[in-house]
Short mmCIF file of C-alpha atoms and ligand atoms in Angstrom, two decimals:
data_model
loop_
_atom_site.label_atom_id
_atom_site.label_comp_id
_atom_site.label_asym_id
_atom_site.label_seq_id
_atom_site.Cartn_x
_atom_site.Cartn_y
_atom_site.Cartn_z
CA UNK A 1 0.00 0.00 0.00
CA UNK A 2 2.83 2.39 0.82
CA UNK A 3 4.20 4.53 -1.94
CA UNK A 4 7.56 3.43 -3.30
CA UNK A 5 10.45 5.58 -2.20
CA UNK A 6 12.87 3.78 -4.43
CA UNK A 7 15.98 5.90 -4.81
CA UNK A 8 16.76 6.08 -1.13
CA UNK A 9 15.36 2.74 -0.05
CA UNK A 10 18.55 0.84 -0.59
CA UNK A 11 20.59 3.26 1.46
CA UNK A 12 20.57 3.04 5.22
CA UNK A 13 18.46 5.95 6.50
CA UNK A 14 18.46 6.64 10.19
CA UNK A 15 17.30 9.35 12.53
CA UNK A 16 19.74 11.52 14.45
CA UNK A 17 19.30 12.29 18.13
CA UNK A 18 17.91 15.72 17.23
CA UNK A 19 15.45 14.19 14.80
CA UNK A 20 14.31 11.68 17.41
CA UNK A 21 13.64 14.55 19.81
CA UNK A 22 11.85 16.59 17.13
CA UNK A 23 9.58 13.78 15.96
CA UNK A 24 9.03 12.15 19.37
CA UNK A 25 5.22 12.60 19.26
CA UNK A 26 5.22 10.54 16.08
CA UNK A 27 7.72 8.01 17.36
CA UNK A 28 5.72 7.11 20.46
CA UNK A 29 2.71 6.16 18.32
CA UNK A 30 2.98 2.53 17.23
CA UNK A 31 1.13 3.46 14.01
CA UNK A 32 4.05 5.70 13.02
CA UNK A 33 7.06 4.72 15.15
CA UNK A 34 10.60 4.62 13.85
CA UNK A 35 9.56 2.81 10.66
CA UNK A 36 6.95 5.42 9.82
CA UNK A 37 9.22 8.35 10.57
CA UNK A 38 11.90 6.86 8.32
CA UNK A 39 9.29 6.50 5.55
CA UNK A 40 8.50 10.19 5.98
CA UNK A 41 12.20 11.06 5.87
CA UNK A 42 12.64 9.09 2.64
CA UNK A 43 9.52 10.53 1.03
CA UNK A 44 9.64 13.11 -1.75
CA UNK A 45 6.56 15.26 -2.22
CA UNK A 46 6.03 17.88 -4.92
CA UNK A 47 3.58 20.67 -4.18
CA UNK A 48 2.01 22.39 -7.18
CA UNK A 49 1.10 25.85 -5.93
CA UNK A 50 2.17 27.47 -2.68
CA UNK A 51 -0.93 29.61 -2.13
CA UNK A 52 -3.92 29.00 0.12
CA UNK A 53 -3.88 25.20 -0.03
CA UNK A 54 -0.09 25.12 -0.16
CA UNK A 55 0.22 27.03 3.10
CA UNK A 56 -1.05 24.35 5.51
CA UNK A 57 0.29 21.66 3.21
CA UNK A 58 3.82 22.97 3.28
CA UNK A 59 3.77 23.75 6.99
CA UNK A 60 2.44 20.33 8.04
CA UNK A 61 4.51 18.28 5.61
CA UNK A 62 7.68 20.11 6.62
CA UNK A 63 6.84 19.86 10.31
CA UNK A 64 6.10 16.14 9.98
CA UNK A 65 9.56 15.54 8.55
CA UNK A 66 8.85 14.75 4.90
CA UNK A 67 12.46 14.45 3.73
CA UNK A 68 12.23 16.27 0.44
CA UNK A 69 9.71 18.91 -0.53
CA UNK A 70 9.49 20.52 -3.96
CA UNK A 71 7.59 23.80 -4.33
CA UNK A 72 6.34 24.83 -7.76
CA UNK A 73 4.98 28.36 -8.13
CA UNK A 74 5.65 31.21 -10.55
CA UNK A 75 3.63 33.83 -8.69
CA UNK A 76 4.75 36.55 -6.31
CA UNK A 77 3.17 37.34 -2.94
CA UNK A 78 0.44 39.97 -3.20
CA UNK A 79 -1.23 41.89 -0.40
CA UNK A 80 -4.53 40.18 -1.17
CA UNK A 81 -2.95 36.76 -0.52
CA UNK A 82 -2.32 37.42 3.18
CA UNK A 83 -5.99 36.91 4.14
CA UNK A 84 -5.54 33.14 3.70
CA UNK A 85 -2.02 32.21 2.55
CA UNK A 86 -0.69 31.99 6.07
CA UNK A 87 2.88 31.00 5.26
CA UNK A 88 3.53 34.56 4.13
CA UNK A 89 4.18 37.63 6.24
CA UNK A 90 3.50 41.22 5.27
CA UNK A 91 7.24 41.61 4.62
CA UNK A 92 7.02 38.86 1.96
CA UNK A 93 4.79 40.96 -0.34
CA UNK A 94 6.53 41.20 -3.71
CA UNK A 95 8.74 38.12 -3.16
CA UNK A 96 8.39 34.99 -5.27
CA UNK A 97 5.98 32.64 -3.47
CA UNK A 98 8.10 29.53 -3.97
CA UNK A 99 11.15 31.19 -2.40
CA UNK A 100 9.20 32.84 0.45
CA UNK A 101 7.65 29.43 1.22
CA UNK A 102 11.05 27.74 1.08
CA UNK A 103 12.46 30.21 3.60
CA UNK A 104 9.46 29.82 5.91
CA UNK A 105 9.55 26.01 5.80
CA UNK A 106 13.31 25.91 6.23
CA UNK A 107 12.87 28.00 9.37
CA UNK A 108 10.30 25.52 10.61
CA UNK A 109 12.36 22.43 9.81
CA UNK A 110 16.00 22.88 8.74
CA UNK A 111 16.48 19.09 8.76
CA UNK A 112 14.68 18.46 5.48
CA UNK A 113 15.51 19.32 1.86
CA UNK A 114 13.29 21.95 0.31
CA UNK A 115 13.60 22.97 -3.29
CA UNK A 116 11.85 25.99 -4.80
CA UNK A 117 10.98 25.80 -8.50
CA UNK A 118 10.09 29.33 -9.50
CA UNK A 119 8.41 28.37 -12.72
CA UNK A 120 5.04 27.91 -14.30
CA UNK A 121 4.11 24.24 -14.60
CA UNK A 122 3.82 23.45 -18.31
CA UNK A 123 3.44 20.45 -20.60
CA UNK A 124 7.13 20.88 -21.37
CA UNK A 125 8.47 20.68 -17.80
CA UNK A 126 5.84 18.68 -15.87
CA UNK A 127 7.13 15.15 -16.52
CA UNK A 128 10.71 16.11 -15.68
CA UNK A 129 9.64 17.87 -12.50
CA UNK A 130 7.33 15.07 -11.34
CA UNK A 131 9.73 12.21 -12.08
CA UNK A 132 11.89 12.81 -9.00
CA UNK A 133 8.98 12.82 -6.57
CA UNK A 134 6.78 10.08 -5.08
CA UNK A 135 3.59 12.03 -4.54
CA UNK A 136 2.23 15.14 -6.27
CA UNK A 137 -0.09 17.46 -4.35
CA UNK A 138 -2.32 19.68 -6.45
CA UNK A 139 -2.95 23.02 -4.78
CA UNK A 140 -3.65 25.00 -7.94
CA UNK A 141 -6.64 27.13 -8.73
CA UNK A 142 -7.21 26.71 -12.45
CA UNK A 143 -8.50 24.07 -14.82
CA UNK A 144 -5.61 23.86 -17.32
CA UNK A 145 -3.13 23.10 -14.51
CA UNK A 146 -5.48 20.55 -12.90
CA UNK A 147 -5.74 18.58 -16.13
CA UNK A 148 -2.00 18.90 -16.66
CA UNK A 149 -1.20 17.65 -13.12
CA UNK A 150 -3.67 14.79 -13.56
CA UNK A 151 -2.36 13.66 -16.91
CA UNK A 152 1.30 13.86 -15.87
CA UNK A 153 0.53 11.86 -12.70
CA UNK A 154 -1.38 9.17 -14.63
CA UNK A 155 1.36 8.92 -17.29
CA UNK A 156 4.02 8.51 -14.58
CA UNK A 157 1.89 6.37 -12.25
CA UNK A 158 2.10 8.79 -9.32
CA UNK A 159 -0.70 9.62 -6.88
CA UNK A 160 -2.20 13.10 -7.08
CA UNK A 161 -3.54 14.45 -3.81
CA UNK A 162 -6.21 16.85 -5.02
CA UNK A 163 -7.91 19.76 -3.31
CA UNK A 164 -9.98 22.70 -4.50
CA UNK A 165 -11.82 25.56 -2.88
CA UNK A 166 -14.37 28.18 -3.81
CA UNK A 167 -16.09 30.69 -1.54
CA UNK A 168 -17.39 28.46 1.28
CA UNK A 169 -16.94 25.04 -0.29
CA UNK A 170 -14.04 22.66 -0.69
CA UNK A 171 -13.27 19.29 -2.24
CA UNK A 172 -10.53 16.77 -1.69
CA UNK A 173 -9.65 13.33 -3.00
CA UNK A 174 -6.70 11.24 -4.14
CA UNK A 175 -6.48 10.68 -7.89
CA UNK A 176 -4.09 8.52 -9.86
CA UNK A 177 -3.75 5.84 -7.19
CA UNK A 178 -3.26 2.33 -8.60
CA UNK A 179 -6.75 1.04 -9.47
CA UNK A 180 -8.41 4.34 -8.51
CA UNK A 181 -10.03 6.99 -10.66
CA UNK A 182 -8.34 10.09 -12.06
CA UNK A 183 -9.51 13.68 -12.47
CA UNK A 184 -10.67 12.95 -16.02
CA UNK A 185 -12.81 10.04 -14.78
CA UNK A 186 -14.68 12.65 -12.72
CA UNK A 187 -14.52 15.55 -15.18
CA UNK A 188 -13.93 14.26 -18.73
CA UNK A 189 -14.41 17.76 -20.14
CA UNK A 190 -13.44 21.14 -18.68
CA UNK A 191 -16.28 23.59 -17.94
CA UNK A 192 -16.86 26.25 -20.60
CA UNK A 193 -14.37 29.10 -20.13
CA UNK A 194 -15.70 31.79 -17.83
CA UNK A 195 -18.49 29.62 -16.38
CA UNK A 196 -16.69 28.76 -13.15
CA UNK A 197 -15.32 31.91 -11.53
CA UNK A 198 -11.90 31.82 -9.88
CA UNK A 199 -11.27 32.71 -6.24
CA UNK A 200 -10.03 36.08 -7.49
CA UNK A 201 -13.47 36.67 -9.03
CA UNK A 202 -15.77 34.87 -6.57
CA UNK A 203 -13.82 35.20 -3.33
CA UNK A 204 -12.92 32.57 -0.75
CA UNK A 205 -13.36 32.54 3.00
CA UNK A 206 -9.92 32.75 4.61
CA UNK A 207 -10.07 29.61 6.75
CA UNK A 208 -11.35 27.30 4.01
CA UNK A 209 -8.01 26.63 2.27
CA UNK A 210 -6.55 25.95 5.72
CA UNK A 211 -9.05 23.12 6.23
CA UNK A 212 -8.85 21.63 2.74
CA UNK A 213 -5.06 21.95 2.56
CA UNK A 214 -4.79 20.23 5.93
CA UNK A 215 -6.89 17.34 4.61
CA UNK A 216 -4.50 17.07 1.65
CA UNK A 217 -1.53 17.08 4.06
CA UNK A 218 -3.13 14.31 6.12
CA UNK A 219 -3.83 12.19 3.02
CA UNK A 220 -0.26 12.72 1.81
CA UNK A 221 1.17 11.55 5.13
CA UNK A 222 -1.19 8.53 5.18
CA UNK A 223 -0.03 7.58 1.67
CA UNK A 224 3.60 7.79 2.80
CA UNK A 225 2.96 5.73 5.91
CA UNK A 226 0.70 3.30 4.05
CA UNK A 227 -1.81 3.48 6.87
CA UNK A 228 -5.53 4.02 7.11
CA UNK A 229 -8.02 4.29 4.27
CA UNK A 230 -6.78 6.72 1.66
CA UNK A 231 -9.29 9.09 0.07
CA UNK A 232 -9.25 7.03 -3.14
CA UNK A 233 -12.50 6.61 -5.06
CA UNK A 234 -14.15 9.05 -2.66
CA UNK A 235 -14.66 12.77 -3.23
CA UNK A 236 -14.89 14.57 0.08
CA UNK A 237 -17.11 17.66 -0.11
CA UNK A 238 -16.93 20.27 2.62
CA UNK A 239 -19.52 22.99 3.15
CA UNK A 240 -18.11 25.47 5.64
CA UNK A 241 -21.37 27.40 6.14
CA UNK A 242 -23.33 24.27 7.04
CA UNK A 243 -20.16 22.82 8.65
CA UNK A 244 -20.87 19.55 6.94
CA UNK A 245 -18.78 16.94 5.17
CA UNK A 246 -20.29 14.73 2.49
CA UNK A 247 -18.71 12.00 0.44
CA UNK A 248 -19.35 11.00 -3.15
CA UNK A 249 -18.23 7.64 -4.49
CA UNK A 250 -15.95 8.01 -7.49
CA UNK A 251 -15.54 5.20 -9.96
CA UNK A 252 -12.84 4.66 -12.47
CA UNK A 253 -14.36 5.43 -15.84
CA UNK A 254 -13.63 2.55 -18.25
CA UNK A 255 -13.88 5.04 -21.13
CA UNK A 256 -11.46 7.52 -19.50
CA UNK A 257 -9.21 8.90 -22.26
CA UNK A 258 -6.08 8.70 -20.10
CA UNK A 259 -6.49 6.00 -17.44
CA UNK A 260 -8.90 3.66 -19.25
CA UNK A 261 -7.84 0.54 -21.16
CA UNK A 262 -8.34 2.23 -24.53
CA UNK A 263 -6.71 5.50 -23.73
CA UNK A 264 -6.39 8.09 -26.43
CA UNK A 265 -4.12 10.50 -24.55
CA UNK A 266 -0.60 9.15 -24.39
CA UNK A 267 1.34 12.36 -23.89
CA UNK A 268 0.80 15.82 -22.45
CA UNK A 269 -1.26 18.20 -24.59
CA UNK A 270 -1.88 21.97 -24.76
CA UNK A 271 -4.06 22.45 -21.68
CA UNK A 272 -4.83 26.12 -22.24
CA UNK A 273 -6.27 25.23 -25.61
CA UNK A 274 -8.07 22.17 -24.17
CA UNK A 275 -9.77 24.41 -21.62
CA UNK A 276 -10.52 27.07 -24.22
CA UNK A 277 -8.30 29.70 -22.66
CA UNK A 278 -5.78 31.78 -24.49
CA UNK A 279 -2.94 33.33 -22.54
CA UNK A 280 -3.23 34.25 -18.87
CA UNK A 281 -6.95 34.82 -18.68
CA UNK A 282 -9.78 35.05 -21.13
CA UNK A 283 -9.51 38.66 -22.29
CA UNK A 284 -12.49 40.91 -21.85
CA UNK A 285 -14.48 41.33 -25.04
CA UNK A 286 -13.84 44.86 -26.23
CA UNK A 287 -14.83 44.53 -29.88
CA UNK A 288 -17.16 47.34 -30.76
CA UNK A 289 -17.15 48.67 -27.22
CA UNK A 290 -15.95 52.27 -26.96
CA UNK A 291 -13.54 52.75 -24.11
CA UNK A 292 -12.54 55.71 -22.01
CA UNK A 293 -9.43 55.67 -19.85
CA UNK A 294 -9.60 56.79 -16.22
CA UNK A 295 -7.37 59.78 -17.04
CA UNK A 296 -9.66 60.87 -19.90
CA UNK A 297 -12.70 60.50 -17.68
CA UNK A 298 -11.10 62.58 -14.94
CA UNK A 299 -10.26 65.33 -17.43
CA UNK A 300 -13.82 65.38 -18.75
CA UNK A 301 -15.36 65.39 -15.27
CA UNK A 302 -13.03 68.19 -14.17
CA UNK A 303 -14.10 70.39 -17.08
CA UNK A 304 -17.72 69.83 -16.17
CA UNK A 305 -18.90 67.59 -19.01
CA UNK A 306 -22.35 66.16 -18.39
CA UNK A 307 -21.53 62.49 -17.99
CA UNK A 308 -23.76 59.93 -16.32
CA UNK A 309 -21.80 57.28 -14.43
CA UNK A 310 -23.31 53.82 -14.17
CA UNK A 311 -21.75 51.36 -11.72
CA UNK A 312 -22.67 47.73 -12.51
CA UNK A 313 -20.95 46.12 -9.52
CA UNK A 314 -22.68 44.66 -6.46
CA UNK A 315 -23.77 46.73 -3.42
CA UNK A 316 -21.06 45.19 -1.20
CA UNK A 317 -18.46 46.32 -3.72
CA UNK A 318 -19.91 49.83 -3.81
CA UNK A 319 -19.30 49.95 -0.04
CA UNK A 320 -15.59 49.33 -0.62
CA UNK A 321 -15.17 52.19 -3.07
CA UNK A 322 -17.13 54.06 -5.70
CA UNK A 323 -17.11 56.89 -8.24
CA UNK A 324 -20.43 58.40 -7.13
CA UNK A 325 -22.16 56.60 -9.97
CA UNK A 326 -25.66 55.16 -10.02
CA UNK A 327 -25.51 51.55 -8.84
CA UNK A 328 -27.36 48.94 -10.88
CA UNK A 329 -25.74 45.50 -10.54
CA UNK A 330 -25.20 43.80 -13.91
CA UNK A 331 -27.74 41.07 -13.08
CA UNK A 332 -30.47 43.66 -12.40
CA UNK A 333 -29.79 45.72 -15.50
CA UNK A 334 -32.36 44.04 -17.80
CA UNK A 335 -35.31 44.79 -15.49
CA UNK A 336 -34.03 48.21 -14.38
CA UNK A 337 -32.97 49.56 -17.77
CA UNK A 338 -35.95 51.94 -17.75
CA UNK A 339 -34.23 53.86 -14.93
CA UNK A 340 -31.61 55.00 -17.44
CA UNK A 341 -31.85 57.92 -19.85
CA UNK A 342 -30.57 56.95 -23.31
CA UNK A 343 -30.21 60.59 -24.36
CA UNK A 344 -27.39 61.10 -21.85
CA UNK A 345 -23.76 60.26 -22.47
CA UNK A 346 -22.97 57.38 -20.11
CA UNK A 347 -19.76 55.92 -18.67
CA UNK A 348 -20.23 52.38 -17.39
CA UNK A 349 -17.77 50.86 -14.95
CA UNK A 350 -17.12 47.87 -12.73
CA UNK A 351 -13.99 46.65 -10.93
CA UNK A 352 -11.88 45.60 -13.92
CA UNK A 353 -13.88 46.57 -17.02
CA UNK A 354 -15.22 43.09 -17.82
CA UNK A 355 -18.75 43.29 -16.38
CA UNK A 356 -19.16 46.84 -17.66
CA UNK A 357 -18.28 45.61 -21.17
CA UNK A 358 -21.09 43.05 -20.85
CA UNK A 359 -23.41 45.80 -19.61
CA UNK A 360 -22.53 47.97 -22.61
CA UNK A 361 -23.25 45.13 -25.02
CA UNK A 362 -26.66 44.76 -23.40
CA UNK A 363 -27.34 48.51 -23.47
CA UNK A 364 -26.26 48.74 -27.12
CA UNK A 365 -28.87 46.11 -27.99
CA UNK A 366 -31.41 48.08 -25.98
CA UNK A 367 -30.77 51.10 -28.22
CA UNK A 368 -28.31 53.11 -26.12
CA UNK A 369 -25.69 54.83 -28.27
CA UNK A 370 -23.67 57.26 -26.16
CA UNK A 371 -21.77 54.70 -24.11
CA UNK A 372 -18.24 54.45 -22.79
CA UNK A 373 -16.63 51.57 -20.93
CA UNK A 374 -14.24 52.71 -18.21
CA UNK A 375 -11.09 50.86 -19.22
CA UNK A 376 -9.69 48.85 -16.32
CA UNK A 377 -12.54 49.82 -13.96
CA UNK A 378 -11.95 51.04 -10.42
CA UNK A 379 -8.62 49.17 -10.37
CA UNK A 380 -7.28 51.39 -13.16
CA UNK A 381 -8.88 54.49 -11.61
CA UNK A 382 -6.86 53.77 -8.48
CA UNK A 383 -3.67 53.30 -10.52
CA UNK A 384 -4.07 56.28 -12.79
CA UNK A 385 -6.18 58.90 -11.04
CA UNK A 386 -6.72 58.40 -7.33
CA UNK A 387 -4.27 56.15 -5.45
CA UNK A 388 -6.38 56.56 -2.31
CA UNK A 389 -9.13 54.47 -3.92
CA UNK A 390 -8.90 50.97 -2.39
CA UNK A 391 -8.18 48.08 -4.72
CA UNK A 392 -9.83 44.73 -4.05
ZN1 LIG B 401 -9.35 8.43 -15.53
#
């Protein structure tokens, strides 16, 4: 049942006196003991993502004495990460996440090897990165990377300890275990681009990644020890608001294109294309939508032009910051369009310019002609006009 830790298994691995003292609460449990702690020391775990899920994962795996930890992340620490990514301190803002995590984990446990890979996981580097590790832990937040991690794990025969979070809900399971299902057995096709919002768009309650990431850490340690019932063939669903766990049975799909007997995927593919995403994010549709920059808008407002400002965000966003516009959330626009005067020149805005572009497309169809989309929304207004405007 235990995961093979082949490269080191032939060498004699022992624990030093300091290690025995450090891991004594493991060592006195017969279920772990010296044998289990040596398995942990020999284990090599690769974490994909060092954000919200990666924080408890890294801390607990390092603390438990997992001998080699790899950290893959290309991102840098942002102020908005600190609400949940508890490995980082305020002083880490601007630092690469993989390196900041490495420093933090090294401080926690200098007796283990920690390697930071400051790179984006791609179809080109995934197999090489994964090859040296026994277990891969998926703490990413986007569909292309999830399919990539899954496929690389299945191709290499490595377990993939999966977790995901959104707003108040989390999921965890172990994919790619011998005989068990993979991510594609559960989700053969990615959702249409834009249908499932990211945490950056939909938000996430700060504690949630702590809980789901801790479950992933526990499953990883169980796989290393070969003890207990691993979360294989079971999708654990967590609802933080109801404080309820549910479990769905997952079956291996005989028609799975990568882990089934007649597989059609035999190498890594272009996952951005597979998920219908080009580049970093799906770009906002701006075709045929007239734009005004925050600087231009400021100039026109200052000279007293008669501009009507329509804010299509939600009321809780208006509370954070606003441009004194009329608030009609995008979803309410169709039934409240009569509140607007089509003879007036109108600037529509949201946070980033995406929802306001949708609003303008709707208003154009409704016969409005004098429309401007505030390019970059309140975020750009803060950057270009008024730095005191909060960014969220
Ligand atoms: Zn499968």
